Coordinates of C-alpha atoms in Angstrom, one line a residue:
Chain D
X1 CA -15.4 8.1 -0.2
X2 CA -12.1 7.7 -1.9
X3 CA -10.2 10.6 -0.3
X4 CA -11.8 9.3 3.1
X5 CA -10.5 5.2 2.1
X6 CA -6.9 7.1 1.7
X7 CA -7.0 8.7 4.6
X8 CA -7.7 5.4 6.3
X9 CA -11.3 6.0 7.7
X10 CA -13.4 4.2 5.6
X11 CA -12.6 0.3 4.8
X12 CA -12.5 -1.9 1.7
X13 CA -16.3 -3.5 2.3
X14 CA -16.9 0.8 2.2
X15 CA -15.4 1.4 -1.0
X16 CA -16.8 -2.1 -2.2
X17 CA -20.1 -0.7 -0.9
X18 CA -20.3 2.5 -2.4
X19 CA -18.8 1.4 -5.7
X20 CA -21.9 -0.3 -6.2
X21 CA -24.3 1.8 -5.5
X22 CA -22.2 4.4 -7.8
X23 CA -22.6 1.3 -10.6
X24 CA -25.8 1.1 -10.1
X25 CA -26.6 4.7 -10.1
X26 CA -24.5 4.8 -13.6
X27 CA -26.7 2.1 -15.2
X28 CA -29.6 4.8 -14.3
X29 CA -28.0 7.8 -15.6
X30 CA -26.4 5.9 -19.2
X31 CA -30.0 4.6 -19.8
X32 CA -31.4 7.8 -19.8
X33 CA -28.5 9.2 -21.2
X34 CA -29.4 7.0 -24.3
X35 CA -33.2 8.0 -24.1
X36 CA -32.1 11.4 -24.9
X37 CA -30.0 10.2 -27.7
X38 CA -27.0 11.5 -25.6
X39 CA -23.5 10.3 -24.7
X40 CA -21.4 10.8 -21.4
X41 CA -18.2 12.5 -21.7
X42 CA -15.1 10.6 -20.9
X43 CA -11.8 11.4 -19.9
X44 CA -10.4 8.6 -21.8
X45 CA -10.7 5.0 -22.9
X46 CA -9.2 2.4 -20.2
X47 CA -8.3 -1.1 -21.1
X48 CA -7.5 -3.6 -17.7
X49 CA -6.9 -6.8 -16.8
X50 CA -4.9 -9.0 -14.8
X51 CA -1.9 -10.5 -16.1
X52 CA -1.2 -14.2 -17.6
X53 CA -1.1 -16.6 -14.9
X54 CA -2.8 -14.5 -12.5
X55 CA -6.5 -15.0 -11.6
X56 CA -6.2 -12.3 -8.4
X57 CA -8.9 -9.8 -9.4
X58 CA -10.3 -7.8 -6.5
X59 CA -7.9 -5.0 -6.5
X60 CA -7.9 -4.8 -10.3
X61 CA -11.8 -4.6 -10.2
X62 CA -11.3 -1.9 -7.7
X63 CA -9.8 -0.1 -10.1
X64 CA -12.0 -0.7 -12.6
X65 CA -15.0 0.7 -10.6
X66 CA -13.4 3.7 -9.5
X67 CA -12.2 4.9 -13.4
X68 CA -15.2 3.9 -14.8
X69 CA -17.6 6.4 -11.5
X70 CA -14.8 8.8 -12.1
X71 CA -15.4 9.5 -16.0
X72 CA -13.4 6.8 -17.8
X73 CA -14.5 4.3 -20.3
X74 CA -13.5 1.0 -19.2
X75 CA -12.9 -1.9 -20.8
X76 CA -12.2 -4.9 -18.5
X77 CA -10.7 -7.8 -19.7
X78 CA -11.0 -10.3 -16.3
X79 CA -8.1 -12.1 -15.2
X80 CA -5.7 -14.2 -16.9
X81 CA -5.2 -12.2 -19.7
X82 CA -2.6 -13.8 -22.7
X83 CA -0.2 -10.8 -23.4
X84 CA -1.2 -10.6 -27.2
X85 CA -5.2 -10.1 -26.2
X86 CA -4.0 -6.9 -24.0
X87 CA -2.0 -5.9 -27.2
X88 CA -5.4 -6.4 -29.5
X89 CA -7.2 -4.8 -27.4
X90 CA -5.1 -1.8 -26.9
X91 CA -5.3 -1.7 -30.5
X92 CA -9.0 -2.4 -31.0
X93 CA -9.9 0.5 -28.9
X94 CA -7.7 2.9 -29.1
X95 CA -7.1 3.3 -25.4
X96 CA -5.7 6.0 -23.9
X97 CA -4.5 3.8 -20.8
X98 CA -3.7 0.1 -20.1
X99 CA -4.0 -1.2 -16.7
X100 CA -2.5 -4.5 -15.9
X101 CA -2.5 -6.3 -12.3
X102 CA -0.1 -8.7 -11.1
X103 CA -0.6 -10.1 -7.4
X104 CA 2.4 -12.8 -7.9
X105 CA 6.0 -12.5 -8.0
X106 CA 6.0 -14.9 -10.6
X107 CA 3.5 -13.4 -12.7
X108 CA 4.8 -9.7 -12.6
X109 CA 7.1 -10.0 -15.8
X110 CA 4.4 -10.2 -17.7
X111 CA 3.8 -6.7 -17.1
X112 CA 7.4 -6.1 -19.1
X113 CA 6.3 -7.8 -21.4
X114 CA 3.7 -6.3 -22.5
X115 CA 5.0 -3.3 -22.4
X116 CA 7.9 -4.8 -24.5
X117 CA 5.1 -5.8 -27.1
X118 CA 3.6 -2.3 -27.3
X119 CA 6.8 -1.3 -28.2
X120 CA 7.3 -4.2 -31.1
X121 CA 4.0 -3.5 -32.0
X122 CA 4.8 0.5 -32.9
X123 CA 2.3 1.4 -30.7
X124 CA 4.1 2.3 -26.9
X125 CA 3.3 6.1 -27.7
X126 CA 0.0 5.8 -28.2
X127 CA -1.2 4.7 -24.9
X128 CA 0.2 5.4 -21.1
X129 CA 0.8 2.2 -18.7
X130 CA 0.0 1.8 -15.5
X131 CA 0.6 -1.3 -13.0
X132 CA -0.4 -2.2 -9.5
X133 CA -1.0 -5.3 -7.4
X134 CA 0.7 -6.5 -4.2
X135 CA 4.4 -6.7 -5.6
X136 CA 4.3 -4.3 -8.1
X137 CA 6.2 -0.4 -6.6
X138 CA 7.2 2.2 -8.4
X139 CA 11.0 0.9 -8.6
X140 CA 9.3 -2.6 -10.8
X141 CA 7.3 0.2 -12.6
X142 CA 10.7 2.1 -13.4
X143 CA 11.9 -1.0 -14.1
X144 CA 9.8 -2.5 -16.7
X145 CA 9.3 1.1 -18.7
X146 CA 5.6 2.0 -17.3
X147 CA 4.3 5.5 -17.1
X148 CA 3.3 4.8 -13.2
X149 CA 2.0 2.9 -10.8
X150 CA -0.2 3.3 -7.5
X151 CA -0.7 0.8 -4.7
X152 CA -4.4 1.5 -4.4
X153 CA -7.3 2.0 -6.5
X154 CA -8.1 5.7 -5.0
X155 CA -4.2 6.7 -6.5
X156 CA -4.8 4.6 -9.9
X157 CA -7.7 7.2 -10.6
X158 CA -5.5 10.1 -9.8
X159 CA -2.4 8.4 -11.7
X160 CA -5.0 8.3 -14.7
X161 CA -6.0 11.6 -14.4
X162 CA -2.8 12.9 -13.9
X163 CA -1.5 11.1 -17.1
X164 CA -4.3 12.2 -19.7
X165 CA -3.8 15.5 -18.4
X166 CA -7.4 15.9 -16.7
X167 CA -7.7 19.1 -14.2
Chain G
X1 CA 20.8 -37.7 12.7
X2 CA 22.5 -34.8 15.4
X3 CA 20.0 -33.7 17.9
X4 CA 21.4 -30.7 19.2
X5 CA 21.0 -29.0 22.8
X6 CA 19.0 -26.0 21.3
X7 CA 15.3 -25.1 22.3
X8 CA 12.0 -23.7 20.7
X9 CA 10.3 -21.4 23.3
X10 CA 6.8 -21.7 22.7
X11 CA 4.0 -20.0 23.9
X12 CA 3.1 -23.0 26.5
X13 CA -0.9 -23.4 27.4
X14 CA -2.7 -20.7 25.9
X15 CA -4.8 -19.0 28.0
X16 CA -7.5 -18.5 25.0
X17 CA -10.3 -21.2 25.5
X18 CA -12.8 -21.4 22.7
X19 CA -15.7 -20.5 25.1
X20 CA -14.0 -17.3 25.6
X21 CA -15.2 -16.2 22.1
X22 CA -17.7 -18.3 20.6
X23 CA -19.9 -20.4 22.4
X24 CA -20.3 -24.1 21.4
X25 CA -23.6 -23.3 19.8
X26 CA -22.3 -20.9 17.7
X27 CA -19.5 -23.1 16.9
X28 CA -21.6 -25.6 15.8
X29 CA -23.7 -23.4 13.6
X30 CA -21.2 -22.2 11.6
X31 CA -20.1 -25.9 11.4
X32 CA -23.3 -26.9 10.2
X33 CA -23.7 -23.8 7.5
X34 CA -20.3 -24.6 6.5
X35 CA -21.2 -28.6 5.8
X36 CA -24.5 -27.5 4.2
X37 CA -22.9 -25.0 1.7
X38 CA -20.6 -27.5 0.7
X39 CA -23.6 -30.0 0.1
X40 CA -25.8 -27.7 -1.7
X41 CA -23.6 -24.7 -3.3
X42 CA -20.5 -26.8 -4.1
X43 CA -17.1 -25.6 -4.3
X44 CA -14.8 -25.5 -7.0
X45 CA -12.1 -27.9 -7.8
X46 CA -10.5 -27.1 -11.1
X47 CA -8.5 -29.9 -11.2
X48 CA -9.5 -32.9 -12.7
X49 CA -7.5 -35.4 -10.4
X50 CA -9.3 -33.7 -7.7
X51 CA -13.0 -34.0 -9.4
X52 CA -12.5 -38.2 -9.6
X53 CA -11.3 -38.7 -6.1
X54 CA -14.3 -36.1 -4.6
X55 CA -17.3 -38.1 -7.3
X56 CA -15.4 -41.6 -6.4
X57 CA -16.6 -40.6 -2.8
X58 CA -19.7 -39.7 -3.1
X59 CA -19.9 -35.8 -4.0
X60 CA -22.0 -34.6 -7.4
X61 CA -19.5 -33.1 -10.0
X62 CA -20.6 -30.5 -12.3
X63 CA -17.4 -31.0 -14.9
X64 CA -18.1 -28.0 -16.7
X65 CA -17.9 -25.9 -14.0
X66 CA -15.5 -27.8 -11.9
X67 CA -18.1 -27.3 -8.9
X68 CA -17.8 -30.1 -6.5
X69 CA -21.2 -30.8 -4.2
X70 CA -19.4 -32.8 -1.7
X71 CA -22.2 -34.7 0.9
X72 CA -21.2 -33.4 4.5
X73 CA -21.0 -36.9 5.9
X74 CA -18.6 -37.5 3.4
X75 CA -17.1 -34.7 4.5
X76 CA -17.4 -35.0 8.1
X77 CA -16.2 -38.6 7.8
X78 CA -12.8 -37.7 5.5
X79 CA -11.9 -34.9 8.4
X80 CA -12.3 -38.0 10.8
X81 CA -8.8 -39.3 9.7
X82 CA -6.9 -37.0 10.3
X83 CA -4.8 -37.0 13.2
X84 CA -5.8 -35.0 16.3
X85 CA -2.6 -34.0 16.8
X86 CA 0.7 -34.3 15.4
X87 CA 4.8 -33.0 15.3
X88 CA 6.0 -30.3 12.7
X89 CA 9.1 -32.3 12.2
X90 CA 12.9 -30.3 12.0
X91 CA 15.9 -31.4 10.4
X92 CA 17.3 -31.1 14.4
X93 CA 14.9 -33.1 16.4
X94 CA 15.7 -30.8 19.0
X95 CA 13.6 -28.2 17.3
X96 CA 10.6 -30.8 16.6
X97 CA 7.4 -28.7 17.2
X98 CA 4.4 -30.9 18.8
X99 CA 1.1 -29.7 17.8
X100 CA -0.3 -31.1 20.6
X101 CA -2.8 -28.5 21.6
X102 CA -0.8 -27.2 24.3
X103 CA 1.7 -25.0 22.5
X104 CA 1.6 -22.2 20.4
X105 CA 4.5 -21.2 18.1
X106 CA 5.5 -18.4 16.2
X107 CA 6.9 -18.5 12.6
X108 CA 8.2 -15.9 10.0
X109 CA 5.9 -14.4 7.5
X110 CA 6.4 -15.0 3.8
X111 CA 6.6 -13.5 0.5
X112 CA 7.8 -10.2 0.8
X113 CA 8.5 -8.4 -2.2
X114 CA 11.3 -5.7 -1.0
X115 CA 13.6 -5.1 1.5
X116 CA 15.9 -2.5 3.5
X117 CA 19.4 -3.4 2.3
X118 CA 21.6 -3.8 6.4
X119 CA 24.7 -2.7 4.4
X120 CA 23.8 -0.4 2.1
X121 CA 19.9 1.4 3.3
X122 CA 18.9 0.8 0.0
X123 CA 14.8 0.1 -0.4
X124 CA 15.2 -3.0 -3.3
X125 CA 13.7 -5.8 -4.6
X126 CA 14.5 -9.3 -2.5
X127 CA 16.5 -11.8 -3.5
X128 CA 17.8 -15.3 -3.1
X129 CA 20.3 -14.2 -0.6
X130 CA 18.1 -12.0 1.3
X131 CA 16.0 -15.3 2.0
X132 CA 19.3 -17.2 3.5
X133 CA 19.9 -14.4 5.9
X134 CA 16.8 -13.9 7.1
X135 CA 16.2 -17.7 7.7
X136 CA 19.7 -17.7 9.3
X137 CA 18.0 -14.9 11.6
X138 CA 15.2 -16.8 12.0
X139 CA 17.5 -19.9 13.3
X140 CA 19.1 -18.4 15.5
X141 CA 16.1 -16.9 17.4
X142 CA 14.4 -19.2 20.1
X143 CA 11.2 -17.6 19.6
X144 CA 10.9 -18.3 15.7
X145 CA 9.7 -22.2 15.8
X146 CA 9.2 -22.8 12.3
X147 CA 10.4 -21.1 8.8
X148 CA 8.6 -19.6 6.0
X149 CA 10.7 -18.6 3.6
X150 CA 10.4 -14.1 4.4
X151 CA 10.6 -12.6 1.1
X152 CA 11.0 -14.0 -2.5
X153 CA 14.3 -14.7 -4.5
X154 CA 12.6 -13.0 -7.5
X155 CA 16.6 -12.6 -8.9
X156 CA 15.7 -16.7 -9.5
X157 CA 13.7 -17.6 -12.6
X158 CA 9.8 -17.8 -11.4
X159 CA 9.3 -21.2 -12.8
X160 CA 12.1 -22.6 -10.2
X161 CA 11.7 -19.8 -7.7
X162 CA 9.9 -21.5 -5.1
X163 CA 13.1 -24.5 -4.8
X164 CA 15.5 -21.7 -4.8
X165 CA 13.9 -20.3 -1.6
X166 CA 14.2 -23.4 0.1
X167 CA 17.4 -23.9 -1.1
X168 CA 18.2 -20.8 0.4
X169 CA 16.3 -22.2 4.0
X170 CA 17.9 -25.0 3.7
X171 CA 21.1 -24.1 3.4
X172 CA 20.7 -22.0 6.8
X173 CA 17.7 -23.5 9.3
X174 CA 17.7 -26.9 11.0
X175 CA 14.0 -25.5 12.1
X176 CA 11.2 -26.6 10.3
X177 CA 10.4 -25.3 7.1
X178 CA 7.1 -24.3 5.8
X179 CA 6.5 -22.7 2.0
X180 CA 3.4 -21.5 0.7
X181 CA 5.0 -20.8 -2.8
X182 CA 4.7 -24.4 -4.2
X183 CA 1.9 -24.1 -6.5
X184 CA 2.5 -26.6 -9.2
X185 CA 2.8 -30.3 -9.1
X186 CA 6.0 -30.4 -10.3
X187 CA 7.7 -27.7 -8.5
X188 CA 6.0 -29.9 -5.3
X189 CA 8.0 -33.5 -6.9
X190 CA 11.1 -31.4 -6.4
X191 CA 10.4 -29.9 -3.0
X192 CA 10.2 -33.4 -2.3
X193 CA 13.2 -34.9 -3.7
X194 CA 15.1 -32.1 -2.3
X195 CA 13.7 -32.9 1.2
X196 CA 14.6 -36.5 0.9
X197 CA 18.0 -35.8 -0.6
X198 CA 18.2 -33.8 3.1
X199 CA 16.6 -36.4 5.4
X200 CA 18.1 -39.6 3.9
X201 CA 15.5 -40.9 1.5
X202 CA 11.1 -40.8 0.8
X203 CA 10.8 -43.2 3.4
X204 CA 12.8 -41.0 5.9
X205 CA 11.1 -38.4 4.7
X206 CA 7.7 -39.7 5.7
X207 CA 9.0 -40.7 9.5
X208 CA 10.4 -37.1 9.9
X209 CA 9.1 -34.6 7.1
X210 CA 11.0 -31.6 7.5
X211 CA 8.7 -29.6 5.1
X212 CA 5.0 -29.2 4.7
X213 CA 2.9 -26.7 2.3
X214 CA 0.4 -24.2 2.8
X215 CA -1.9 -23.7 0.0
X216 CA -4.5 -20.5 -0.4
X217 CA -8.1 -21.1 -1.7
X218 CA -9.5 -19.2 -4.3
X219 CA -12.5 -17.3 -2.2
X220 CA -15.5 -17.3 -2.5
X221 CA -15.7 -21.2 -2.5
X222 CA -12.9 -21.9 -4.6
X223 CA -9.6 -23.9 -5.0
X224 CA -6.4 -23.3 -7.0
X225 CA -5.5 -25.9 -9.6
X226 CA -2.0 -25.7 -9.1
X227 CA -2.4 -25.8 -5.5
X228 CA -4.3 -28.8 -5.3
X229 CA -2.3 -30.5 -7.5
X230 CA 1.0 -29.6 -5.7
X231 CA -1.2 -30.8 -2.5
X232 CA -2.3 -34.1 -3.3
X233 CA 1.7 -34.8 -4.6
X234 CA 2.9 -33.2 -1.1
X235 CA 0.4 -35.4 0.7
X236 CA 1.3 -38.6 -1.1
X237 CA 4.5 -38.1 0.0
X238 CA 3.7 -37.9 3.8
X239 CA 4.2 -34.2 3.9
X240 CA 1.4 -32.0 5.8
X241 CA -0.3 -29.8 3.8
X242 CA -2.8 -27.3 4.8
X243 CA -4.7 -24.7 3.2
X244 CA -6.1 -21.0 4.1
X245 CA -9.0 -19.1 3.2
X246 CA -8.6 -15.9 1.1
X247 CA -12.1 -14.5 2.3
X248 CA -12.5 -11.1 2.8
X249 CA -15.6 -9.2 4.2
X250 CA -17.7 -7.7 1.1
X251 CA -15.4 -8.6 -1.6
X252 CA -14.9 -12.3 -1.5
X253 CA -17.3 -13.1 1.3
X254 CA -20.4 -12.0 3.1
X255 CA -20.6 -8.7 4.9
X256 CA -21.6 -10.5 7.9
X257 CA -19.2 -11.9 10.5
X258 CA -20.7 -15.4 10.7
X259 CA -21.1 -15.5 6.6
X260 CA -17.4 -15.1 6.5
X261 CA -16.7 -17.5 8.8
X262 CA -18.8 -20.3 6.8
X263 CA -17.7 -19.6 3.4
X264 CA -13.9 -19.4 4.7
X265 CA -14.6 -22.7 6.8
X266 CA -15.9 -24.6 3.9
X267 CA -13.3 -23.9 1.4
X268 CA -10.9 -25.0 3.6
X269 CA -12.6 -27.8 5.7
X270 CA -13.8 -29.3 1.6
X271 CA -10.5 -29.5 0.4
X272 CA -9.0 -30.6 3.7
X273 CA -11.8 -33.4 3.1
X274 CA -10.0 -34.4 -0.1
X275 CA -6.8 -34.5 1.1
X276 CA -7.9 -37.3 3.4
X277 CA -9.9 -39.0 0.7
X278 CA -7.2 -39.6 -1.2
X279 CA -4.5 -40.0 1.7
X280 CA -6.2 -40.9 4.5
X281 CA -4.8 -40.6 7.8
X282 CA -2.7 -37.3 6.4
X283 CA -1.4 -34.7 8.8
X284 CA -2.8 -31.0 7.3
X285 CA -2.3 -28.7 9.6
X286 CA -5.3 -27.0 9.0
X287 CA -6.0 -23.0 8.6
X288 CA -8.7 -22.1 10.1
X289 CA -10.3 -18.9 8.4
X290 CA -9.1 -15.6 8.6
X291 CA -10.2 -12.4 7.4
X292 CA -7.7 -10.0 5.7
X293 CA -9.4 -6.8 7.1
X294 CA -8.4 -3.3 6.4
X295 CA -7.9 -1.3 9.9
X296 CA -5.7 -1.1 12.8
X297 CA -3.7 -3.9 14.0
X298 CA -5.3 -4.5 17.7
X299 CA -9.0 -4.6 15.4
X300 CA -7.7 -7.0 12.7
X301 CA -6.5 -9.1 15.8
X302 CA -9.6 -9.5 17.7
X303 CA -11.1 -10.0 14.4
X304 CA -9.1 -12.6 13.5
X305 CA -8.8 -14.4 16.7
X306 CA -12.7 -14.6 16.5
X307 CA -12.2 -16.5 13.6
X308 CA -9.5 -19.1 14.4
X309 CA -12.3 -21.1 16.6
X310 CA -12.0 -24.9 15.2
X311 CA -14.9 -26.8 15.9
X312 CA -13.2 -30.2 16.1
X313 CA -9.9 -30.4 18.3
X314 CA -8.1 -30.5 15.0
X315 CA -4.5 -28.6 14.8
X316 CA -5.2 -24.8 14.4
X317 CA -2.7 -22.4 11.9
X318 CA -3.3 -19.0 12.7
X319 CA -2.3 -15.8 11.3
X320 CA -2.4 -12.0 12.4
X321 CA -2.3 -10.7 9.1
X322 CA -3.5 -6.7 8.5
X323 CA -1.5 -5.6 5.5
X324 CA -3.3 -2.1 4.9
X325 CA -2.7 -1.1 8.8
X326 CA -2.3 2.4 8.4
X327 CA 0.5 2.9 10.6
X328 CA 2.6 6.0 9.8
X329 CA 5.3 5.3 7.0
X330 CA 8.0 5.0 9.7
X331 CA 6.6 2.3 11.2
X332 CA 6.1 0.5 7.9
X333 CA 7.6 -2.9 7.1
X334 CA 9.3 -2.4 3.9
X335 CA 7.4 -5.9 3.2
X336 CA 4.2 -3.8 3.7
X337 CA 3.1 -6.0 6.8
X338 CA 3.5 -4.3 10.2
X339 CA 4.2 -7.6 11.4
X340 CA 6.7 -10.4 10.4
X341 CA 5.7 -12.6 12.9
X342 CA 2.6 -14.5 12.9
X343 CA 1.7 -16.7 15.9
X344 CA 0.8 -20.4 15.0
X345 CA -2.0 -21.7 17.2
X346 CA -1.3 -25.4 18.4

């Protein structure tokens, strides 16, 4: 569904659509999972959320849904988030990525500074950064010091993959 | 005040008759659904100015949840004030746009985030200037009616950077400017005292406002607290304020065409209600729902022109908006909307 959503055939209520039957499917599959006292393998641990300030949240849930069907533990924080709970949480978990959204111009520095606290905080190297929403591009993620950027939720996945080094 | 000998050309009796798309039934189905969701679901009003005037009239307020169960008399009585028609006022009366049902009028799009640089080629960020020119543009051309500032000045800080893009319109239109980026009550205060510095004074402002505000709701059946803040201070003021739903077909709203069209209608129709509760006789120029729909431009059209159906006679703001279109990249505007005109429906 995703390579046919990039391609333009299929449409967001599609991808809405089969995200949650994939969701649903996953609830199946983890509780027996569990049952057999057995744990899915992830590609990584994913911590998202949409900036302070912002409360847009569709694309960012997106982009949620399509890591978590595609193998990656995801950890989403909502909307709104203060820049020191992404930091806590980053630390908490010990993600491998942070995802943060931004759909307004006047929100989108708080990606920088984020990333500007992950750096204070000694802990830049330990996890890759990726950015999207409407005004985000790859020249703001240059920009601000992230380690990419997509401008839809199919690319985030491949962005993710790409950084962790999945094959 | 210098009237000059310059000219709108609008789009002069639209051929497009209601009964060419929905039938009066229908129309007054989703009417009905629309007035009954807002009776029985609610919407929410986080705004606690907003929550006294809507429970003052007559709607039941959950505080906690900011949910606002508004009575649809009450509702259908507020809408009754407001004027069936009215003028989009310019700081040259000879650009004065009359909402009058017989004209249609096309406008710039907003908010852009990047640009193609004319001098250089250069694909970068937009700026303060890059608003002045293209409003400048925008005056110039007979066809653009009314201004919304294109892209943003995000080289101004984003606290202020909503009165630096009308600075920037300002400083190059005489047409009538429109901004959806005034989102706080205080940046609206200024946007205000700016326009009356312009115009000669609040009182002058109120005769001829040159400005008015378009708001976004938060979909499904939701407002913005900033927004209605910076509403109810615009509307106070005499300016016309209006407000446009953010559904969207299985993500914010129902699958279903008519589901869309009765969540959409009662955000906006609800808080257009409060507006005249607390101003009554103010001139919104109301949105009618849209929905942002991922696919080709001529289907997002059709689409969206099913939508734009009022069912009073009430001024109609209309919007082709299909920011996903996948056109090939050379056809791309470097805003990421194929088009950067939108008609407005009179």
């Amino acid at each position: 569904m995703g390579e046919l959503f990039a391609k333009g055939e299929y449409f967001l209520p599609d991808l809405v659509i089969g995200a949650k039957a994939m969701e649903e499917a996953m609830a199946v599959l983890e509780s027996e999972l569990r049952r057999r006292q057995e744990t899915r393998r992830t590609y990584g641990k994913v911590v998202i959320g949409t900036v302070q300030g912002d409360i847009h949240e569709i694309g960012k849930n997106l982009v949620a849904t399509l890591l978590s069907v595609n193998g990656f533990e995801v950890l989403n924080l909502g909307v709104d988030v203060p820049d020191e709970t992404f930091i806590a949480k980053v630390k908490e978990t010990g993600a491998n990525v942070l995802g943060m959204s931004a759909l307004l111009t006047t929100t989108m520095p708080a990606q920088g500074r984020v990333i500007q606290a992950l750096e204070e905080a000694g802990i830049r190297d330990k996890v890759k950064v990726i950015i999207g929403g409407a005004p985000a591009t790859q020249s703001w993620a240059d920009e601000i010091g992230a380690d990419g950027y997509s401008e839809d939720a199919v690319g985030a996945v491949a962005l993710a993959r790409q950084l962790l080094g999945v094959v | 005040m210098v009237v000059s000998a310059r000219a709108i050309s609008p789009i002069e009796h639209p051929k497009l008759h209601l009964e060419e798309v929905l039938s009066q039934d229908d129309v007054h189905r989703i009417h009905q659904a629309s007035l009954e969701v807002i009776e029985t679901v609610g919407v929410r009003f986080p705004s606690d100015r907003a929550l006294d005037i809507l429970e003052e009239a007559g709607a039941t307020v959950d505080r906690q949840s900011q949910i606002a169960r508004i009575p649809g008399q009450v509702v259908v009585e507020a809408l009754a004030k407001a004027p069936p028609s009215y003028v989009l006022c310019a700081r040259d009366p000879a650009l004065d746009l009359s909402l009058d049902g017989e004209h249609s009028y096309l406008s710039t799009d907003g908010c852009g985030v990047e640009v193609i640089d004319l001098e250089t080629g250069e694909r970068r960020r937009s700026t303060k200037q890059d608003v002045a020119e293209s409003a400048r543009v925008a005056d110039y051309l007979p066809q653009i009616a009314f201004y919304w500032p294109l892209v943003a000045a995000q080289d101004c800080p984003p606290e202020t950077r909503s009165l630096h893009e009308l600075e920037a319109a300002w400083n190059n239109t005489t047409k009538h400017v429109q901004t959806e980026c005034v989102i706080t009550a205080r940046e609206a205060q200024a946007a205000i005292e700016m326009a009356s510095a312009i115009v000669g004074g609040r009182q002058e402002l109120r005769k001829r406002p040159i400005l008015s505000i378009m708001q976004c709701t938060i979909s499904p059946l939701g407002q913005d607290g900033g927004s209605l803040e910076a509403a109810l201070v615009a509307a106070q003021a005499g300016i016309p304020v209006g407000f446009m739903t953010m559904a969207s077909c299985c993500s914010t709203a129902p699958a279903t065409l008519a589901g869309n069209l009765v969540v959409g209608n009662a955000e906006v129709i609800a808080v257009s209600a409060l507006i005249e509760l607390a101003y009554p006789y103010s001139m919104p120029p109301l949105r009618r729902p849209w929905t942002c729909t991922r696919g080709p431009i001529p289907a997002a059209g059709r689409r969206t022109t099913s939508l734009e159906q009022p069912p009073t006679n009430w001024p109609t703001f209309t919007g082709y908006h299909s920011p996903w279109a996948p056109l090939p990249p050379e056809q791309r505007s470097p805003i990421g909307k194929p088009p950067w005109i939108i008609p407005s429906l009179a």
